[in-house]
Coordinates of N, CA and C in Angstrom, one line a residue:
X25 N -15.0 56.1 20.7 CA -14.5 55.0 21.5 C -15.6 54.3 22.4
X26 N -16.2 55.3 23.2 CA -17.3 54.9 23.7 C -18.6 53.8 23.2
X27 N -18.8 54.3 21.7 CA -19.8 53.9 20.7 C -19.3 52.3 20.3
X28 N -17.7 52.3 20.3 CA -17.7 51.0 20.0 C -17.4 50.3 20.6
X29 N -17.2 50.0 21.8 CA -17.7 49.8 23.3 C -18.9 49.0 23.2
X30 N -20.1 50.2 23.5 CA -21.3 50.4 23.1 C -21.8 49.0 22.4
X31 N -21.5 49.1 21.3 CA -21.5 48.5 19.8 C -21.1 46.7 20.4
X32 N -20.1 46.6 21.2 CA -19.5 45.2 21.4 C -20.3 44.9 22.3
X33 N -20.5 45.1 23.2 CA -21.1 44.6 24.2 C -22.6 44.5 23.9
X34 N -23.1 45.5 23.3 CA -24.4 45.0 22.8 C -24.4 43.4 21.8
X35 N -23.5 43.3 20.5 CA -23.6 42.4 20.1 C -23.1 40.6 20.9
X36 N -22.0 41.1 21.7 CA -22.2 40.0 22.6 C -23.8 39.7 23.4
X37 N -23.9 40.8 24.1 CA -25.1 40.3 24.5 C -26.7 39.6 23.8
X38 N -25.8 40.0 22.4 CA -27.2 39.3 21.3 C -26.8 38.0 20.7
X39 N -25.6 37.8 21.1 CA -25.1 36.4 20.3 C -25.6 35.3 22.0
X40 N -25.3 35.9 22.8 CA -25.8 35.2 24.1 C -27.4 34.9 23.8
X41 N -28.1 36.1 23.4 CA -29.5 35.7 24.0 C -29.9 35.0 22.8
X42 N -29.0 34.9 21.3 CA -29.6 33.9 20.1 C -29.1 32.7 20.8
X43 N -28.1 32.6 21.7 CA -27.5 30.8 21.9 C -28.9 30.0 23.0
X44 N -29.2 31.3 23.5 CA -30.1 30.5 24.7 C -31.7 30.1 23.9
X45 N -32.0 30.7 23.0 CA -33.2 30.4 22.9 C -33.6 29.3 21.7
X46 N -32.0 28.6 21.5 CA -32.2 27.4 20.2 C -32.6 26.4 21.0
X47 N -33.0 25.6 20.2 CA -33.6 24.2 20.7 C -32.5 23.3 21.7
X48 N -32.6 22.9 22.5 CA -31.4 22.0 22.7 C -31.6 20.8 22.5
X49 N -30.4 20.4 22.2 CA -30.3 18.8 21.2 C -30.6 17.5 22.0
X50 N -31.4 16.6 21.3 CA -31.9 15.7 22.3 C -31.2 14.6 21.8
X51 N -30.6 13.6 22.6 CA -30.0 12.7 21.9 C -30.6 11.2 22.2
X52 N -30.7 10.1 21.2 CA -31.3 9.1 21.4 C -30.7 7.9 21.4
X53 N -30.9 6.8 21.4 CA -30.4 5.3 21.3 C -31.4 4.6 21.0
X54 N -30.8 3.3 20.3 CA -31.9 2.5 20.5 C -32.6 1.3 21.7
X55 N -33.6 1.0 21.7 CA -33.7 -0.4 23.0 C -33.4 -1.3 21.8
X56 N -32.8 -2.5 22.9 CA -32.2 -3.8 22.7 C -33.3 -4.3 22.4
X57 N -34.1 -5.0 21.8 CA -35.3 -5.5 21.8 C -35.0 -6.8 22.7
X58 N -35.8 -7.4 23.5 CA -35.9 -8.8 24.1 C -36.2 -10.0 23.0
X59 N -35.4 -11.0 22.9 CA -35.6 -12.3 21.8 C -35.7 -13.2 23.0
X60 N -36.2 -14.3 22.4 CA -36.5 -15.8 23.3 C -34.8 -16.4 23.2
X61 N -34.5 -17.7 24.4 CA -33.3 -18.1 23.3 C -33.5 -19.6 22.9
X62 N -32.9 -20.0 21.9 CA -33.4 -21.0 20.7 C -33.2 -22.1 21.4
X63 N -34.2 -23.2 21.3 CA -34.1 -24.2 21.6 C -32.6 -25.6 20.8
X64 N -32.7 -25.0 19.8 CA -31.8 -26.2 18.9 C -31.0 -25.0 17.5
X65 N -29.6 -25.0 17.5 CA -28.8 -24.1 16.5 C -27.8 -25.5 16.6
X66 N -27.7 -25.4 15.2 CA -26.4 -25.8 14.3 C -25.4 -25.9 14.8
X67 N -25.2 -24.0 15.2 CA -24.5 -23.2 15.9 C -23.6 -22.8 17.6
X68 N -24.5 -24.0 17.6 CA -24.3 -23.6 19.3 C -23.0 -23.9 20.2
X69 N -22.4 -24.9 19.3 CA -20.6 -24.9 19.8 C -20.1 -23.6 19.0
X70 N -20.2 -22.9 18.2 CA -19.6 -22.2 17.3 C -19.5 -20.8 18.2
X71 N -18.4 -20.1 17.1 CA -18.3 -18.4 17.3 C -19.0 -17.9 16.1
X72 N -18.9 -16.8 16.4 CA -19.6 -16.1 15.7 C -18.7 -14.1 16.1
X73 N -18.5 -13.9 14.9 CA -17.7 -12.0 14.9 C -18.8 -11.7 14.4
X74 N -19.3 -10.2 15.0 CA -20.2 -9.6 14.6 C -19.1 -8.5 13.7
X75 N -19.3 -7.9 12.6 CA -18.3 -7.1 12.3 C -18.9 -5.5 12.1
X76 N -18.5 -4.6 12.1 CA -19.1 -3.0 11.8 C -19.8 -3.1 10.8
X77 N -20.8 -2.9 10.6 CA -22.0 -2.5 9.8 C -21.3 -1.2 9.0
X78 N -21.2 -1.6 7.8 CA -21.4 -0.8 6.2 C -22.3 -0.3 5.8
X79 N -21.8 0.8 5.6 CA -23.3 1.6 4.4 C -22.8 2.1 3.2
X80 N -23.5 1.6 2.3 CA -23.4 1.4 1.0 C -23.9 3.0 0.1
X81 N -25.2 3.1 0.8 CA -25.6 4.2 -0.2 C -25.8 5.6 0.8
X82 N -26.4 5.6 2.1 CA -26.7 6.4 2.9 C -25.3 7.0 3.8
X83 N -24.6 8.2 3.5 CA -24.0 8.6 4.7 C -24.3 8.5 6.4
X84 N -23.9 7.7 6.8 CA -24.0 7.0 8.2 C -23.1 7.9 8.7
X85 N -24.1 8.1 10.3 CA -23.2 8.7 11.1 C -23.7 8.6 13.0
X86 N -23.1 9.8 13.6 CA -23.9 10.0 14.6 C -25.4 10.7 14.6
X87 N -25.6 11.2 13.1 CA -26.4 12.4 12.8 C -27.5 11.5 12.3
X88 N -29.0 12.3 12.2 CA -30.1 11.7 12.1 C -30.0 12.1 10.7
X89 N -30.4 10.6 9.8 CA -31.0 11.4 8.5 C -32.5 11.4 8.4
X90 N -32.6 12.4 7.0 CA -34.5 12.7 7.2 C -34.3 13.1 5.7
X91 N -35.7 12.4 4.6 CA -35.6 12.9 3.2 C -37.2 13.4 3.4
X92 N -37.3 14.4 2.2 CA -38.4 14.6 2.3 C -39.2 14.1 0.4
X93 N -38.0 14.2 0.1 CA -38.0 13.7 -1.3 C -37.2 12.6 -1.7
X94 N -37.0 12.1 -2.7 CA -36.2 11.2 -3.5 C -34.8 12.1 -3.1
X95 N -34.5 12.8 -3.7 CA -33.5 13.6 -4.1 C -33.3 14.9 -2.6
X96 N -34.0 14.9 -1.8 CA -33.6 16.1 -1.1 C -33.3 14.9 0.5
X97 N -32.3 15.2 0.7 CA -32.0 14.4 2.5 C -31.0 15.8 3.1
X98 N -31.4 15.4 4.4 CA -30.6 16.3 5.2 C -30.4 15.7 6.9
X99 N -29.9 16.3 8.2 CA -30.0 15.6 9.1 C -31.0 16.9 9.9
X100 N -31.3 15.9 10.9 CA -32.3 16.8 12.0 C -30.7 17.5 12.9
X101 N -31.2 19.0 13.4 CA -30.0 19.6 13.9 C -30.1 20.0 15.2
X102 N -31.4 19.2 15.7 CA -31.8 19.4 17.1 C -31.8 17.7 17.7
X103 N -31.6 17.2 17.1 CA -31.7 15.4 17.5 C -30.6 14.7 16.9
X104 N -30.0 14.1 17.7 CA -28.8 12.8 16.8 C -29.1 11.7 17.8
X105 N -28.2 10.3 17.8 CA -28.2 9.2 18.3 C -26.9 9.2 19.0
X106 N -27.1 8.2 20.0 CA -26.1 8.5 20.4 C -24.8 8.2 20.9
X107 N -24.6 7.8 19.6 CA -23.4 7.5 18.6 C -23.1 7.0 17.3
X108 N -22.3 6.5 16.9 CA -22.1 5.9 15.2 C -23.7 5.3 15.0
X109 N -24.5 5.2 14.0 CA -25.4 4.4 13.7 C -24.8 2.7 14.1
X110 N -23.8 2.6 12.5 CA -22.8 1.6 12.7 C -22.5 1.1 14.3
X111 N -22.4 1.8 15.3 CA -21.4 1.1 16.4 C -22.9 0.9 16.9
X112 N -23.9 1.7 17.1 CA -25.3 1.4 18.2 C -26.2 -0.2 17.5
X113 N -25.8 -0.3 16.1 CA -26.5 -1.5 15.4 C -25.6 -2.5 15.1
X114 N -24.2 -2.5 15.6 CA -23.2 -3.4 16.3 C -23.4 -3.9 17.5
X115 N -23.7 -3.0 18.1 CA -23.7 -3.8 19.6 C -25.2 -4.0 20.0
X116 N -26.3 -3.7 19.1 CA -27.4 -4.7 19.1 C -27.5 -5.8 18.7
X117 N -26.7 -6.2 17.4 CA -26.6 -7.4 17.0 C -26.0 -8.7 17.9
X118 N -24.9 -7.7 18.3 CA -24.0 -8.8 19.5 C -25.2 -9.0 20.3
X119 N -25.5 -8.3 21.0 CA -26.4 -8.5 22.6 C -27.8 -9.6 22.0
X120 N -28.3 -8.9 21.3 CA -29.8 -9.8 20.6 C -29.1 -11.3 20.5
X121 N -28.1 -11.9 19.5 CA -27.7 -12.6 18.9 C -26.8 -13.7 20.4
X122 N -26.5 -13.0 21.0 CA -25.8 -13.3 22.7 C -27.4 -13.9 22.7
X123 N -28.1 -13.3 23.4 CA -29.1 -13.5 23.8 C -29.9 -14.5 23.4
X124 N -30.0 -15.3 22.2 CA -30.9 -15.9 21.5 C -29.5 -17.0 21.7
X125 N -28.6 -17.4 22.1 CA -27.8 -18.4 22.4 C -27.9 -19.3 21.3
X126 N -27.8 -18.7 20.1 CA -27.6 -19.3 18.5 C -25.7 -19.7 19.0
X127 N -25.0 -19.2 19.1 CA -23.5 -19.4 18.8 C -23.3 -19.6 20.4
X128 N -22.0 -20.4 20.8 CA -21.7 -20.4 21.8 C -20.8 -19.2 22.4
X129 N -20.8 -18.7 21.6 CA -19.8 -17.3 22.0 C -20.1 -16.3 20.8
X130 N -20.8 -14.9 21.0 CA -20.8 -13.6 20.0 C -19.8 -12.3 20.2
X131 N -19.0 -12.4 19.2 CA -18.0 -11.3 19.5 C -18.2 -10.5 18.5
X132 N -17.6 -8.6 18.9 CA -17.8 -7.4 18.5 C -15.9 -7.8 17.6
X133 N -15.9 -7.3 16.6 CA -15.0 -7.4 15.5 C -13.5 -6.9 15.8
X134 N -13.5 -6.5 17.3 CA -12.6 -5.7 17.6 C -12.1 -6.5 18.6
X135 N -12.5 -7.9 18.6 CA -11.8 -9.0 19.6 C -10.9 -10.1 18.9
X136 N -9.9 -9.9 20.1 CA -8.6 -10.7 18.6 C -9.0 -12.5 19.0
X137 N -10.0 -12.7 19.3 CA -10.6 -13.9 19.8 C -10.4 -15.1 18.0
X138 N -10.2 -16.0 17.6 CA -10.4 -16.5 16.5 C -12.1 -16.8 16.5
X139 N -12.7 -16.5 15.6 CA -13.8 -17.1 15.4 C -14.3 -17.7 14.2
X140 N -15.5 -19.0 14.2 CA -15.9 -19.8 13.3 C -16.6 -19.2 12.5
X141 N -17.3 -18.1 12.7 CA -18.2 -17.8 11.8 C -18.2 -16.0 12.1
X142 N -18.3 -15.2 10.5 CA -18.4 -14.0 10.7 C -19.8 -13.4 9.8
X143 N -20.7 -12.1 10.7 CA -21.9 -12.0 10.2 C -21.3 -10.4 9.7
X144 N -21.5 -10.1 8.7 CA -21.2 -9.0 7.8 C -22.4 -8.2 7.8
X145 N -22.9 -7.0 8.0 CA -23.7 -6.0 7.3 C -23.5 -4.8 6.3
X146 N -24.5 -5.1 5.8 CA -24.3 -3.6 4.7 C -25.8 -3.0 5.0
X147 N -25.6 -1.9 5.2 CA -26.8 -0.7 5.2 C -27.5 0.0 4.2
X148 N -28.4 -0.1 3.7 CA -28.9 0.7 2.5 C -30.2 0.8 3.1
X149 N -30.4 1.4 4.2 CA -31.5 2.5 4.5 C -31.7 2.5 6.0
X150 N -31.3 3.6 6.5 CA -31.2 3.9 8.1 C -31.6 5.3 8.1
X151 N -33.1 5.9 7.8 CA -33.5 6.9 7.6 C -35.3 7.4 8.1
X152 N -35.4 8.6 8.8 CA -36.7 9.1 8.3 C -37.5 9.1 7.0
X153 N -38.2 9.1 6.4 CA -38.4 9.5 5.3 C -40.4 10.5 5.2
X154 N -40.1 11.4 5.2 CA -41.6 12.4 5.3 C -41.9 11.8 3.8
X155 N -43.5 12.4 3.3 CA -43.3 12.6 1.9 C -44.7 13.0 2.1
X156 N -45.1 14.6 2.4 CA -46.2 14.8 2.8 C -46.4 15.4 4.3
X157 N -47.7 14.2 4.1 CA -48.4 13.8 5.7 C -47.8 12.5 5.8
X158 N -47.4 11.7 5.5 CA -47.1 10.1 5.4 C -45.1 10.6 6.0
X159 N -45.3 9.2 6.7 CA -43.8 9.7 7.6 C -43.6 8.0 7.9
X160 N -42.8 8.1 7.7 CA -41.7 6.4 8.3 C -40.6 6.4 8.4
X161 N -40.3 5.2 9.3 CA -38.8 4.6 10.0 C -38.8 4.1 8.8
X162 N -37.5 4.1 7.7 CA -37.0 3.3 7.1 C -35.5 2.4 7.3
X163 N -36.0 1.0 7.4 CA -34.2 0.7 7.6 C -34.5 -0.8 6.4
X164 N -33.3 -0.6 6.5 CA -32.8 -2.0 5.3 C -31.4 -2.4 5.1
X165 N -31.4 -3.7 5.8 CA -29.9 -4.0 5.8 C -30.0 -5.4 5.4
X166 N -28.8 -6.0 5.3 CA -28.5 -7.2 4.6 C -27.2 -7.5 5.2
X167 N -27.6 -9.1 5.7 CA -26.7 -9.8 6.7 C -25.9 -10.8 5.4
X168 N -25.4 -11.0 5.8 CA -23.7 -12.1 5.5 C -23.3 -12.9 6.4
X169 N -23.8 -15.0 5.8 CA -23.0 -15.5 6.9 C -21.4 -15.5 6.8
X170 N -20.7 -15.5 6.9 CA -20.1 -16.4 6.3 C -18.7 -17.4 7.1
X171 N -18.2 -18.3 6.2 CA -17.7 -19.4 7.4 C -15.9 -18.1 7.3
X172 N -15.4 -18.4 8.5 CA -14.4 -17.3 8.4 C -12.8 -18.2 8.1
X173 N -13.0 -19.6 8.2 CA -11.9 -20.5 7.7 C -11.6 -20.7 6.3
X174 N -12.8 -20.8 5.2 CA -13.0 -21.0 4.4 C -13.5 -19.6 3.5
X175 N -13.7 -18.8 4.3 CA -14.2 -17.3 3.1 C -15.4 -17.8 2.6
X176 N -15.9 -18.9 2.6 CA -17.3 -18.9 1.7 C -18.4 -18.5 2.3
X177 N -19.6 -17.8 1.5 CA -20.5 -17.6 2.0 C -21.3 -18.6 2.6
X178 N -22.0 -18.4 3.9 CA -23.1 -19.4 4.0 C -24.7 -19.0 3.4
X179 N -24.5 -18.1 3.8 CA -26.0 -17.4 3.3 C -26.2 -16.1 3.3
X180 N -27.0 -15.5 2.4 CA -27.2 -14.0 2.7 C -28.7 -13.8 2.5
X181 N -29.3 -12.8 3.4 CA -30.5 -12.2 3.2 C -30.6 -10.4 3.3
X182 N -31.7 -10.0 2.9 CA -31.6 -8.5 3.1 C -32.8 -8.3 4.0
X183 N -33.2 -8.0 4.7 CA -34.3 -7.1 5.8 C -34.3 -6.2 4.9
X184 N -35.6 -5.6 5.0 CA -36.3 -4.1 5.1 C -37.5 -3.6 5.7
X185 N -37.3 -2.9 6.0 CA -38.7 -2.6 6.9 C -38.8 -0.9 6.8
X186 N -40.2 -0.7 7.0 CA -40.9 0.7 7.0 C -42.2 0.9 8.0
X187 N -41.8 1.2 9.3 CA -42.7 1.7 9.5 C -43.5 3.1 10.3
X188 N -44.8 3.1 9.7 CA -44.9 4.5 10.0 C -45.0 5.8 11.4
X189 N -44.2 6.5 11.6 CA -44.2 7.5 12.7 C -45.6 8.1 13.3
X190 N -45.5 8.1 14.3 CA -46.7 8.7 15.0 C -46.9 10.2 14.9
X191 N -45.8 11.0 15.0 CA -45.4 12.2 14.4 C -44.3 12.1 14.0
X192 N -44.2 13.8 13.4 CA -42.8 14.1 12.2 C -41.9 14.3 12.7
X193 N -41.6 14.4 13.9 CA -40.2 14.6 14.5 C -39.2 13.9 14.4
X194 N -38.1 13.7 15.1 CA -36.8 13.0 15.6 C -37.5 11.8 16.6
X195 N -38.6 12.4 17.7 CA -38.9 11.5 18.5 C -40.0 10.4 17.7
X196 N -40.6 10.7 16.8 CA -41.6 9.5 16.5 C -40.7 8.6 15.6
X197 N -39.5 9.2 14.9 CA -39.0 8.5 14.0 C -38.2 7.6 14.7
X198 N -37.5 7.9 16.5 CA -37.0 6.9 16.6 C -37.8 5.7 17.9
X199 N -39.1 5.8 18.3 CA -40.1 5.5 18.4 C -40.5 4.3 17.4
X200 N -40.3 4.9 16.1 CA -40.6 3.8 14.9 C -39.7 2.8 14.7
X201 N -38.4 3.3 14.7 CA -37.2 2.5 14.5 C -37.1 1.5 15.4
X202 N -37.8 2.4 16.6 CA -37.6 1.0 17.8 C -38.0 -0.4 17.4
X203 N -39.4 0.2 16.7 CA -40.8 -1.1 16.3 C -39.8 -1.7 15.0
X204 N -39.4 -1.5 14.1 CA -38.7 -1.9 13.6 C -37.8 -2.8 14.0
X205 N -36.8 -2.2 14.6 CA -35.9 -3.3 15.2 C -36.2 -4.4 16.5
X206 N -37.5 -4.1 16.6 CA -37.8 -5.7 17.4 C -38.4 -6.9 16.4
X207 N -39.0 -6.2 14.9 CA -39.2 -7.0 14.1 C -37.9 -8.0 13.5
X208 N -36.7 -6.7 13.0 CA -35.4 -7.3 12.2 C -34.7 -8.2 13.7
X209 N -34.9 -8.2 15.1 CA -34.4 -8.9 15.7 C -35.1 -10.5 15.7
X210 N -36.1 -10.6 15.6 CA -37.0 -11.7 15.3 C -36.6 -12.2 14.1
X211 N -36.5 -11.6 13.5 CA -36.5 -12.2 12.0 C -34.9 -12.4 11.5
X212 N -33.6 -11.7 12.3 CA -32.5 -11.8 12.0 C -32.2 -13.1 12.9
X213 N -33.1 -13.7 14.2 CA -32.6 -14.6 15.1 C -33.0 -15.9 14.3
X214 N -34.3 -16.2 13.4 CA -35.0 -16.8 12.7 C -33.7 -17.3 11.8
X215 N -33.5 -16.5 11.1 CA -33.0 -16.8 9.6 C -31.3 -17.2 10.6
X216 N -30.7 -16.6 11.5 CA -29.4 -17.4 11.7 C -29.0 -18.8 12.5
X217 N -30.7 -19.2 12.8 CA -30.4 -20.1 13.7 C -30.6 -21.7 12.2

């Protein structure tokens, strides 16, 4: 009786001292990047719905992904974001897009507001990618105007960008992502105005 006592208490006391000495999880976001706002839009009496960002090929989530091969991906288990990918590159779009005073009103997809114009994304690359010594932010998405009375398209483009991490971690990758997304902000305010 004694021995298994003994026996308990020791293993609690080892499951305690494996909990304390794991990493603890760091969690990130992204910055809003700063845009100028446009002198002259099309746009500028108009709405505009930003809608949830899709991903097509990459499981999206709160969780970081990281490949180190073609074929091998997994997530970091000491780092996530900090929240949906989807919802943190929702509500950058709105704010940048606010900001750049292209539309006279930018709404998040979950406003029962009517709007003139709706911007669609799909995601096919929101990832680390190692391959080696060589390490990058990879993102790649692809916007959708389109008119929301009519269903037709206005336009579509795809962004992608890569650029390289200062280290291998969680922290350089989203360090990189930052640099990236002040590029796709520039370049997403360009092509919608």
């Amino acid at each position: 009786m004694k021995r298994s006592i003994y026996s308990i208490i020791v293993s609690i006391f080892l499951v305690f001292i494996g909990c304390t000495q794991a990493p603890a999880l760091k969690t990130y976001s992204l910055a809003v990047p700063t845009v100028k706002a446009v002198q002259h839009s099309r746009y500028q009496k108009q709405s505009l719905k930003v809608m949830y960002p899709q991903s097509l090929r990459e499981s999206i989530s709160q969780k970081m992904n990281f490949s180190y091969s073609v074929n091998d991906r997994g997530v970091y288990q000491n780092a996530q974001w900090s929240n949906h990918v989807s919802k943190i590159l929702q509500g950058t779009f709105v704010e940048i897009i606010e900001n750049a005073k292209i539309f006279k009103a930018v709404l998040a997809d979950t406003s029962t507001a009517e709007e003139n114009y709706r911007l669609e994304s799909n995601i096919f690359a929101f990832s680390h990618s190692v391959r080696g010594a060589a390490s990058h932010a990879m993102v790649s998405i692809q916007f959708n105007l389109i008119d929301s009375h009519t269903g037709y398209l206005i336009k579509s483009k795809r962004f992608s960008y890569q650029e390289p991490t200062q280290t291998l971690d969680a922290k350089g990758y989203v360090l990189a992502t930052n640099v990236i997304m002040r590029r796709l902000s520039r370049d997403l305010v360009e092509w919608l105005r």
